[in-house]
JSON list of C-alpha atoms in Angstrom, two decimals:
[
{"chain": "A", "resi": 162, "resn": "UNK", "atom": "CA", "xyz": [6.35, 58.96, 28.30]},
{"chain": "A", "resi": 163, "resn": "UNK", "atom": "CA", "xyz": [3.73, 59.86, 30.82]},
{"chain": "A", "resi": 164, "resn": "UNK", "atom": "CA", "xyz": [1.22, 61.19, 28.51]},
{"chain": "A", "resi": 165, "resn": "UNK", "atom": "CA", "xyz": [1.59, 57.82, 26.48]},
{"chain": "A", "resi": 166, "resn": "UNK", "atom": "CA", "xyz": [1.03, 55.92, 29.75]},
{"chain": "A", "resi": 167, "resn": "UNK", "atom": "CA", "xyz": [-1.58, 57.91, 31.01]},
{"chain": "A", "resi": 168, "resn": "UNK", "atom": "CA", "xyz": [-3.59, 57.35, 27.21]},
{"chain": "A", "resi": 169, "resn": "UNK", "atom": "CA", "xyz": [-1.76, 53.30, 27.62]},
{"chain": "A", "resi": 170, "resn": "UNK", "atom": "CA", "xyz": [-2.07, 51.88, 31.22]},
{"chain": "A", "resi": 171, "resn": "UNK", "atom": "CA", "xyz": [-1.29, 48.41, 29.74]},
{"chain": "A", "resi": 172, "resn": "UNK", "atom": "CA", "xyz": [1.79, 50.05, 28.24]},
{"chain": "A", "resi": 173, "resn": "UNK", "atom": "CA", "xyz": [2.36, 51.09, 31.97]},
{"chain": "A", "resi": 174, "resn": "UNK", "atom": "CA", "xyz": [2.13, 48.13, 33.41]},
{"chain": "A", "resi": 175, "resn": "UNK", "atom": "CA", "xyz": [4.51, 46.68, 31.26]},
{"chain": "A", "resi": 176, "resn": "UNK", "atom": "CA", "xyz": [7.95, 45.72, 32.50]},
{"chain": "A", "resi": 177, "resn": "UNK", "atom": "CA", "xyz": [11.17, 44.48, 30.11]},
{"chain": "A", "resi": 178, "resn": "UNK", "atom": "CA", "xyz": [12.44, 42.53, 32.99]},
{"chain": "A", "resi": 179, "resn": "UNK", "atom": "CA", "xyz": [9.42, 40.22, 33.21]},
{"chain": "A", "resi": 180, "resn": "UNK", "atom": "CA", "xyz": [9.02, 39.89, 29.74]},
{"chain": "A", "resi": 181, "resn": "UNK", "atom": "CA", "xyz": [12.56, 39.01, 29.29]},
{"chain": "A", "resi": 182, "resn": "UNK", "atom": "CA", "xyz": [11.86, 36.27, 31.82]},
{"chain": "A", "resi": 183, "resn": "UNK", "atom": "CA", "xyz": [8.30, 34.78, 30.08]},
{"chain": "A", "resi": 184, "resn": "UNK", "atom": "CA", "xyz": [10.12, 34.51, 26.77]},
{"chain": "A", "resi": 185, "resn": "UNK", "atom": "CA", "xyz": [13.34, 32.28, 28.47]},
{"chain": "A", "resi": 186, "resn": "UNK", "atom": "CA", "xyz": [10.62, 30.41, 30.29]},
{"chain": "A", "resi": 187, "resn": "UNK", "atom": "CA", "xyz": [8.71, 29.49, 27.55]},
{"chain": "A", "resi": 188, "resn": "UNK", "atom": "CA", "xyz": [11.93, 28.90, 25.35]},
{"chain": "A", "resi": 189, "resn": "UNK", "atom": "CA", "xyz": [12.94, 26.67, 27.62]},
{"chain": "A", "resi": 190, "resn": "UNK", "atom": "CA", "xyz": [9.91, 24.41, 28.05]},
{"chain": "A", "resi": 191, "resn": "UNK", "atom": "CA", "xyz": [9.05, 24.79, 24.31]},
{"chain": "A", "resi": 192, "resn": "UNK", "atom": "CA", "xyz": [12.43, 23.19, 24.06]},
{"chain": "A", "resi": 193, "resn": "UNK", "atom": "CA", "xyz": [11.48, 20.47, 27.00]},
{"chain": "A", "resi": 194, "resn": "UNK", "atom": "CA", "xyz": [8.43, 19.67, 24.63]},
{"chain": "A", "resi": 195, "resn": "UNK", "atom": "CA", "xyz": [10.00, 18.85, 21.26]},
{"chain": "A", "resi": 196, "resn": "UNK", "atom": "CA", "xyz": [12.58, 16.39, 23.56]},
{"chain": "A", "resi": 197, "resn": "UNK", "atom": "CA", "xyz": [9.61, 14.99, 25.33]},
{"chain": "A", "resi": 198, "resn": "UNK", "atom": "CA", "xyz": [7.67, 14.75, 21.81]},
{"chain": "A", "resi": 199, "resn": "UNK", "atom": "CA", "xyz": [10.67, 12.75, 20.86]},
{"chain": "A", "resi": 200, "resn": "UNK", "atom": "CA", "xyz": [10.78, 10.53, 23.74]},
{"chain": "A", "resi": 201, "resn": "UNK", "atom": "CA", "xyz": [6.95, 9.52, 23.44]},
{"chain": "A", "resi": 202, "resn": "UNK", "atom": "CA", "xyz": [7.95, 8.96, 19.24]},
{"chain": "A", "resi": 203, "resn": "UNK", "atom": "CA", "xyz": [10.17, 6.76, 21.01]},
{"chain": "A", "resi": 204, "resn": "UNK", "atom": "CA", "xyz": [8.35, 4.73, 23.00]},
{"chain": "A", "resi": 205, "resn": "UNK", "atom": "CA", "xyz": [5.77, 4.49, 20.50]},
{"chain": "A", "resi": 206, "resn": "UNK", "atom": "CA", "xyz": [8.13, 2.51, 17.93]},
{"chain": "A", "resi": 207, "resn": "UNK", "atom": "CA", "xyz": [9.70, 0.49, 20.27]},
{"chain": "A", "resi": 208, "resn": "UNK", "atom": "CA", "xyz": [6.20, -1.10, 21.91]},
{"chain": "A", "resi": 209, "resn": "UNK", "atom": "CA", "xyz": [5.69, -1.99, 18.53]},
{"chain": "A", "resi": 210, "resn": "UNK", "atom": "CA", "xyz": [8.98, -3.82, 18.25]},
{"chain": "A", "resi": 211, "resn": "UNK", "atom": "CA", "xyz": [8.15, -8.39, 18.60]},
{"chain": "A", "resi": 212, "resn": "UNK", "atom": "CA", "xyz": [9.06, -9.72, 21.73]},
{"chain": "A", "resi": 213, "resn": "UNK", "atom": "CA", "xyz": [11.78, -12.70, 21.53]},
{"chain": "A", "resi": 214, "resn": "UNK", "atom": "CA", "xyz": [8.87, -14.65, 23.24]},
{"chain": "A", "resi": 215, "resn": "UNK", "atom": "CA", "xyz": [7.05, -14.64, 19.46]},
{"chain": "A", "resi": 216, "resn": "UNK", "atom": "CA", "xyz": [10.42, -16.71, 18.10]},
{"chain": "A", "resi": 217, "resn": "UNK", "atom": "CA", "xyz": [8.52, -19.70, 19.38]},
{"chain": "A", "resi": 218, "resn": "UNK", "atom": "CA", "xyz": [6.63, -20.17, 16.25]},
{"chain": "A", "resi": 219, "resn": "UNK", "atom": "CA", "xyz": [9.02, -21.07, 13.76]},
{"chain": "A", "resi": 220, "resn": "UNK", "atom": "CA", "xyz": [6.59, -19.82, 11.00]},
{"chain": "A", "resi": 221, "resn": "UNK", "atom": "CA", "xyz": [6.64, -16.37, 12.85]},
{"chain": "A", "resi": 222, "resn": "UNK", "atom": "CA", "xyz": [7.87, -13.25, 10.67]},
{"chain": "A", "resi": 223, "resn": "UNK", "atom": "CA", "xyz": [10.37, -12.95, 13.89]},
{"chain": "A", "resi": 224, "resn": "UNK", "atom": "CA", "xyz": [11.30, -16.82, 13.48]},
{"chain": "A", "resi": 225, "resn": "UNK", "atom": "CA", "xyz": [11.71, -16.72, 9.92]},
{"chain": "A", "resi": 226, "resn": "UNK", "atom": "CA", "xyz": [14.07, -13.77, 10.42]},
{"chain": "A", "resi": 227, "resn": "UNK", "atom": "CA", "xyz": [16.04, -15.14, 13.38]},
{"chain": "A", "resi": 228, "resn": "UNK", "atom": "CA", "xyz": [16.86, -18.08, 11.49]},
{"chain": "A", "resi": 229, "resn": "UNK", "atom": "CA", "xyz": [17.93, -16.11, 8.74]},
{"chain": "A", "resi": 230, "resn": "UNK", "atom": "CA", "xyz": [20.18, -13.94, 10.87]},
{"chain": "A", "resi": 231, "resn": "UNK", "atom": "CA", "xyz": [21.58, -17.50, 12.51]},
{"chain": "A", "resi": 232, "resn": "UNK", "atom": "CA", "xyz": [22.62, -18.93, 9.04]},
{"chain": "A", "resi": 233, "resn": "UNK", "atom": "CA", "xyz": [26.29, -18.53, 8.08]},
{"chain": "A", "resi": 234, "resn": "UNK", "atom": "CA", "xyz": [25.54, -19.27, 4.31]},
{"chain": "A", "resi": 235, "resn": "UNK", "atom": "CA", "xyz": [22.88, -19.55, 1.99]},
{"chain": "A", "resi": 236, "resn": "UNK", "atom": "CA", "xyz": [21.09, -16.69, 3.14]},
{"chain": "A", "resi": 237, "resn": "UNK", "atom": "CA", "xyz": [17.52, -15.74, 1.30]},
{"chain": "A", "resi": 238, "resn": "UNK", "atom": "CA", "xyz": [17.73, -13.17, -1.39]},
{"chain": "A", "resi": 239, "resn": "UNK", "atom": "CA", "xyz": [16.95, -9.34, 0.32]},
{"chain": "A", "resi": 240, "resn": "UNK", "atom": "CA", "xyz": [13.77, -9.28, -1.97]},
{"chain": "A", "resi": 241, "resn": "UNK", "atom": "CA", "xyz": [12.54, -12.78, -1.05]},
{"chain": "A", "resi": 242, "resn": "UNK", "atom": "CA", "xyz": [13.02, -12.16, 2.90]},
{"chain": "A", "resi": 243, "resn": "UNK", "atom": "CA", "xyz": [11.54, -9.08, 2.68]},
{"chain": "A", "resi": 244, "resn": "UNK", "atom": "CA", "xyz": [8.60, -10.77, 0.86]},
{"chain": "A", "resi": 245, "resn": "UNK", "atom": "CA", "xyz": [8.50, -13.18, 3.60]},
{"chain": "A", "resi": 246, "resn": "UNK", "atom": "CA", "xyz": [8.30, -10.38, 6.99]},
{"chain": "A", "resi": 247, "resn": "UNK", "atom": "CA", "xyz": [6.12, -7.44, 5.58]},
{"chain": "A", "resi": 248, "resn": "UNK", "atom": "CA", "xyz": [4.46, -6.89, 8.84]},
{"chain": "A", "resi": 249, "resn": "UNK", "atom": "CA", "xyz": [8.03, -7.14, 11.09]},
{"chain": "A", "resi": 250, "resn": "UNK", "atom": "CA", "xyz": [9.60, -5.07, 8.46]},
{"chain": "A", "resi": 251, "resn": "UNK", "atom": "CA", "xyz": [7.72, -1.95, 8.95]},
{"chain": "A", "resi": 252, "resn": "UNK", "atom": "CA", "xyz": [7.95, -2.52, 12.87]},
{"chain": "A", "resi": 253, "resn": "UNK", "atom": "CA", "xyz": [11.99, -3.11, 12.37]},
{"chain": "A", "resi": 254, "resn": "UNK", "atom": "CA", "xyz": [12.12, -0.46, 10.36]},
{"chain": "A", "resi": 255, "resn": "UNK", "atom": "CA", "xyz": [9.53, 1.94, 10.02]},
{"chain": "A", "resi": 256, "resn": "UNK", "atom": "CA", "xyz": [11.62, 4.68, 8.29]},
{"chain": "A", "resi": 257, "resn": "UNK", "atom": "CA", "xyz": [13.68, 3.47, 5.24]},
{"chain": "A", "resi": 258, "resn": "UNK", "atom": "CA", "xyz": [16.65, 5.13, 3.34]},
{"chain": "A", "resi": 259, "resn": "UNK", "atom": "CA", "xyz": [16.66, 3.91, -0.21]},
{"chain": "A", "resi": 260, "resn": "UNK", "atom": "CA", "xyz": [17.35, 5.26, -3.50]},
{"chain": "A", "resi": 261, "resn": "UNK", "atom": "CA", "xyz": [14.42, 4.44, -6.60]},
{"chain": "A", "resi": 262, "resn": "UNK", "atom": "CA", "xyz": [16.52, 1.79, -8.19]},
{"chain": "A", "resi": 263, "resn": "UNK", "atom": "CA", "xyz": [17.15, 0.01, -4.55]},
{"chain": "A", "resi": 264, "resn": "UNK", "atom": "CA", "xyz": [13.01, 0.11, -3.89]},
{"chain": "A", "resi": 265, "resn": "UNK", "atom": "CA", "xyz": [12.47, -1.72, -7.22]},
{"chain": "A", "resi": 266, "resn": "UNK", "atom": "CA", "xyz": [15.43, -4.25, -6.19]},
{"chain": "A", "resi": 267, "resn": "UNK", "atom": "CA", "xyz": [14.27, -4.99, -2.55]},
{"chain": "A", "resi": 268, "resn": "UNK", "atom": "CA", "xyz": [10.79, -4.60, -2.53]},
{"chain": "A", "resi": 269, "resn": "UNK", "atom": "CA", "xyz": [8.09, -6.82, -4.43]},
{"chain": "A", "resi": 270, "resn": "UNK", "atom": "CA", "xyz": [5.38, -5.30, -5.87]},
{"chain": "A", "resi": 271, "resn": "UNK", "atom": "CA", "xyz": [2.81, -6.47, -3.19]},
{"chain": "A", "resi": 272, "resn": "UNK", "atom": "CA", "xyz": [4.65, -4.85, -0.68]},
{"chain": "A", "resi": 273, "resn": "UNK", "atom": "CA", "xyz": [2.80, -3.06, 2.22]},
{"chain": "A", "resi": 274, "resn": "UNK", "atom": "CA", "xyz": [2.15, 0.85, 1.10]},
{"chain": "A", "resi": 275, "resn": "UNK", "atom": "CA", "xyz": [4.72, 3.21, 2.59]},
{"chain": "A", "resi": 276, "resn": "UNK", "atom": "CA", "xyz": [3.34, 6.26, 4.41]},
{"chain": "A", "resi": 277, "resn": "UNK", "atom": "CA", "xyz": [4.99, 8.76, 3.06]},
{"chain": "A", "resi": 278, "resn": "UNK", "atom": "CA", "xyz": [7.69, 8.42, -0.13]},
{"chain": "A", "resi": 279, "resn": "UNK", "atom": "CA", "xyz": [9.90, 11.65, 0.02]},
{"chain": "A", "resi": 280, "resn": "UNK", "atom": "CA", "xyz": [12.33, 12.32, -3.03]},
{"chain": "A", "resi": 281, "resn": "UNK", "atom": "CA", "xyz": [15.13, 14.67, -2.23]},
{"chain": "A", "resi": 282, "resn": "UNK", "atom": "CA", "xyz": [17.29, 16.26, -5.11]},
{"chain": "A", "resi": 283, "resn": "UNK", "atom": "CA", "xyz": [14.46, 15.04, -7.23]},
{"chain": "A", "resi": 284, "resn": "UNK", "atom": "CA", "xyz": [15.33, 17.08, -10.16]},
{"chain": "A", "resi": 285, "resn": "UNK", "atom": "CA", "xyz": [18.59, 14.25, -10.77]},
{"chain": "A", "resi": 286, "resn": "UNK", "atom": "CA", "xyz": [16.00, 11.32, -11.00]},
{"chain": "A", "resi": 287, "resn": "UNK", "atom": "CA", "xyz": [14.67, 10.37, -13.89]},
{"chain": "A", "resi": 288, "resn": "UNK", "atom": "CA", "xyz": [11.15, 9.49, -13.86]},
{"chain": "A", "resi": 289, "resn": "UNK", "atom": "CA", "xyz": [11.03, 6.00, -15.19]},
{"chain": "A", "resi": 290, "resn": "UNK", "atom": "CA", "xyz": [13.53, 5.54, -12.11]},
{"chain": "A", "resi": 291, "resn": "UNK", "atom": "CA", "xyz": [11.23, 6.91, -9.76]},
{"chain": "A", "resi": 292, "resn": "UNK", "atom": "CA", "xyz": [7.65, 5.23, -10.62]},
{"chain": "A", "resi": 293, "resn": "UNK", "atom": "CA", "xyz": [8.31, 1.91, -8.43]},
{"chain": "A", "resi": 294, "resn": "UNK", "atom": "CA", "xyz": [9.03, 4.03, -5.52]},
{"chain": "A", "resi": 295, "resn": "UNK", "atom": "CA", "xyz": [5.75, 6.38, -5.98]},
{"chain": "A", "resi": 296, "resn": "UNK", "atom": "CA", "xyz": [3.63, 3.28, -6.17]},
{"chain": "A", "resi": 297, "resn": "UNK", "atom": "CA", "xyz": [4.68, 1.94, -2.95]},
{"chain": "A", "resi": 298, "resn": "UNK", "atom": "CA", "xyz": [3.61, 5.38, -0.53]},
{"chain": "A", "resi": 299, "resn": "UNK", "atom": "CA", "xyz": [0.25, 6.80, 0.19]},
{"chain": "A", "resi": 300, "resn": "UNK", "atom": "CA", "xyz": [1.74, 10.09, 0.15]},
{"chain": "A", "resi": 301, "resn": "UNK", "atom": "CA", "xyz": [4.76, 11.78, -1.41]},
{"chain": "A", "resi": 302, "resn": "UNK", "atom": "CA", "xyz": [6.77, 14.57, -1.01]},
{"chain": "A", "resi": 303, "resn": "UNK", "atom": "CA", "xyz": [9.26, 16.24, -4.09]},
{"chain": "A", "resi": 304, "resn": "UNK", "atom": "CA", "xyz": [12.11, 18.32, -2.84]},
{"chain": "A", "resi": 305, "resn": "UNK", "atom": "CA", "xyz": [14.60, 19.62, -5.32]},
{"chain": "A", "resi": 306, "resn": "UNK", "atom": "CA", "xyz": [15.54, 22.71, -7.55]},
{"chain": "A", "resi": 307, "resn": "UNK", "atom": "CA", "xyz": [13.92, 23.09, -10.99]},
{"chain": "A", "resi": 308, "resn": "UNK", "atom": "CA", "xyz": [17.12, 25.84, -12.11]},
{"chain": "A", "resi": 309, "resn": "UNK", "atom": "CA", "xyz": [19.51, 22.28, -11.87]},
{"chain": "A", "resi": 310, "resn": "UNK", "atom": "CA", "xyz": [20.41, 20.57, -14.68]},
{"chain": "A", "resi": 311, "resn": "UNK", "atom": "CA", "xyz": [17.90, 17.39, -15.46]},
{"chain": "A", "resi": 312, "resn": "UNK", "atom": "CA", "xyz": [19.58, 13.85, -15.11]},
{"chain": "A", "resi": 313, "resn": "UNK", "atom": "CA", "xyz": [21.25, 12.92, -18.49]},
{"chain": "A", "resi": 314, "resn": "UNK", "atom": "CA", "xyz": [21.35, 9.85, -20.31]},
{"chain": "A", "resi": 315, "resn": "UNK", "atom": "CA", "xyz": [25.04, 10.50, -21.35]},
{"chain": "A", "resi": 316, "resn": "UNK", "atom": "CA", "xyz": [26.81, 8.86, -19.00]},
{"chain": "A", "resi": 317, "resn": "UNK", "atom": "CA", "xyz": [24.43, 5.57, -19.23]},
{"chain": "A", "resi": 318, "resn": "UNK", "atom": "CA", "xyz": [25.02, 5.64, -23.03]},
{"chain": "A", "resi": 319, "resn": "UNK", "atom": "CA", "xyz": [28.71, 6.11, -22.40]},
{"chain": "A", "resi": 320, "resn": "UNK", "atom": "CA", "xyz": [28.91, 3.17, -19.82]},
{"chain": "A", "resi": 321, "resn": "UNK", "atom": "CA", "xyz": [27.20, 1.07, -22.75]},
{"chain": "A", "resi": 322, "resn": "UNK", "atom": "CA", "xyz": [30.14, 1.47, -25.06]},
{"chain": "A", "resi": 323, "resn": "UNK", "atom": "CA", "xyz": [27.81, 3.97, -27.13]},
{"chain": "A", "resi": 324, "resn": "UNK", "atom": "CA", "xyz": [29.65, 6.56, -29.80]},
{"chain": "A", "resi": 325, "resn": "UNK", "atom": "CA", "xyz": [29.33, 9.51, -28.93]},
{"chain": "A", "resi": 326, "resn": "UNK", "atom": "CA", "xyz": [29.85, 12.39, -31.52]},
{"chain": "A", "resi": 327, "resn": "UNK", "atom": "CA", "xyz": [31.00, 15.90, -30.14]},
{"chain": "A", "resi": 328, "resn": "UNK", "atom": "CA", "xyz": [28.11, 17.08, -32.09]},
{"chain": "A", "resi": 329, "resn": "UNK", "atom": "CA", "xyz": [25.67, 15.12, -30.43]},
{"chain": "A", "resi": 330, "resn": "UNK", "atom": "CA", "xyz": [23.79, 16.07, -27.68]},
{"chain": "A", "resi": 331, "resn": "UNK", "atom": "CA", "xyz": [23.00, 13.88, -24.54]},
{"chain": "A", "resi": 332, "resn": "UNK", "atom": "CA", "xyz": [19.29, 13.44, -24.42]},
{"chain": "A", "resi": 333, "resn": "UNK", "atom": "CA", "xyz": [17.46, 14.72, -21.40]},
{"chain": "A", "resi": 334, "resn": "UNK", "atom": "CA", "xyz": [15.34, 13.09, -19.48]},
{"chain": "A", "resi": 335, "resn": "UNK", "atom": "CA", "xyz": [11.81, 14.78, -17.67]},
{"chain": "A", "resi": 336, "resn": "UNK", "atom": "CA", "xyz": [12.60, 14.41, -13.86]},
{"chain": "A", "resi": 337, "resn": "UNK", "atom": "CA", "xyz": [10.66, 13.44, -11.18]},
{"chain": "A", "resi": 338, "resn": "UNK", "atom": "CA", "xyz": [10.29, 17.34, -10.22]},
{"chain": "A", "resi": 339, "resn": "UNK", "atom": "CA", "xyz": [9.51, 18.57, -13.76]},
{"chain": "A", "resi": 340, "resn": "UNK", "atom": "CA", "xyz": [6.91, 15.81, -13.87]},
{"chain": "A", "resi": 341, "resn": "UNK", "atom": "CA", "xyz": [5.29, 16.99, -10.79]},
{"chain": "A", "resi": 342, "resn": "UNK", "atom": "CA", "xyz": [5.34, 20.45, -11.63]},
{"chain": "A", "resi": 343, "resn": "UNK", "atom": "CA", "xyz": [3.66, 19.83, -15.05]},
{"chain": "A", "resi": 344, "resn": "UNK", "atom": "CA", "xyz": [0.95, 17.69, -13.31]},
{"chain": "A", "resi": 345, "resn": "UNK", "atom": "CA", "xyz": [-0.08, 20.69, -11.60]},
{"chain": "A", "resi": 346, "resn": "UNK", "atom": "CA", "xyz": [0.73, 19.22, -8.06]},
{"chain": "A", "resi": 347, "resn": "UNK", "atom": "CA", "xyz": [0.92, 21.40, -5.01]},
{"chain": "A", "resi": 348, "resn": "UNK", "atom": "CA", "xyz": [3.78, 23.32, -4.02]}
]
């Protein structure tokens, strides 16, 4: 050990104890950055939330919505409403949780451009499902595994009353992961 630390005086100098000590310290504040990063994420979304002070306007996004919220019947249809608040919508709700069929549903065509379109378990979803949804993000991200099954049109074809023969096979579909895969996207 003394040779090595004569031939290594930074290996001399060295001490467990301290080292110990720098990686619980910076543990601990990495940890007191990602809350912090959180907090400013935070803030960030909620000074872009209206003030009640914009309800003035009737013809406000906010108005239109707060007299939507304040009817007991009648209401607008989702897609129509939505149509009528793109801007407040994306300050409401910046982060949406919808499945391909609900995006096609909800959202019109000229909808504001989603930042980022993520599809998770994407080898279920057919592609033809999927298209609105890819249309509507700058940016999309494909998460699933390419050793599951593909989505099936068997139990549509059931549903429809269909005749099904025990020697016919359902027909598979291309999903929204094979299709990306096959286009050579990156991984």
């Amino acid at each position: 050990l003394d040779d090595v630390h004569t031939k290594e005086p930074t290996l001399a100098r060295f001490r467990g104890l301290d080292h110990e000590r720098a990686v619980a310290q910076f543990a601990e504040l990495d940890q007191r950055a990602i809350r912090l990063a959180a907090d400013v994420v935070k803030a960030r979304l909620a000074a872009r939330l209206p003030q009640l002070r914009d309800t003035t306007v009737a013809s406000s996004e906010l108005g239109v919505l707060e007299r939507e919220i304040k009817k007991q019947r009648k209401h607008k249809p989702v897609r129509r409403l939505f149509g009528e608040v793109p801007g407040l919508l994306g300050r409401l709700a910046p982060c949406m949780l919808m499945s391909p069929l609900s995006v096609a549903q909800f959202l019109a065509r000229g909808t504001g451009a989603f930042d980022l379109v993520v599809f998770d378990e994407a080898s279920q979803i057919p592609m033809h499902d999927a298209v609105s949804a890819i249309g509507r993000g700058r940016s999309l991200v494909v998460v699933g595994d390419s050793r599951q099954l593909p989505p099936t049109s068997f139990f549509q074809r059931k549903a429809q009353g269909d005749d099904i023969g025990n020697d016919e096979l359902p027909d598979d579909l291309e999903s929204v992961l094979d299709e990306c895969g096959a286009a050579g996207l990156p991984r």
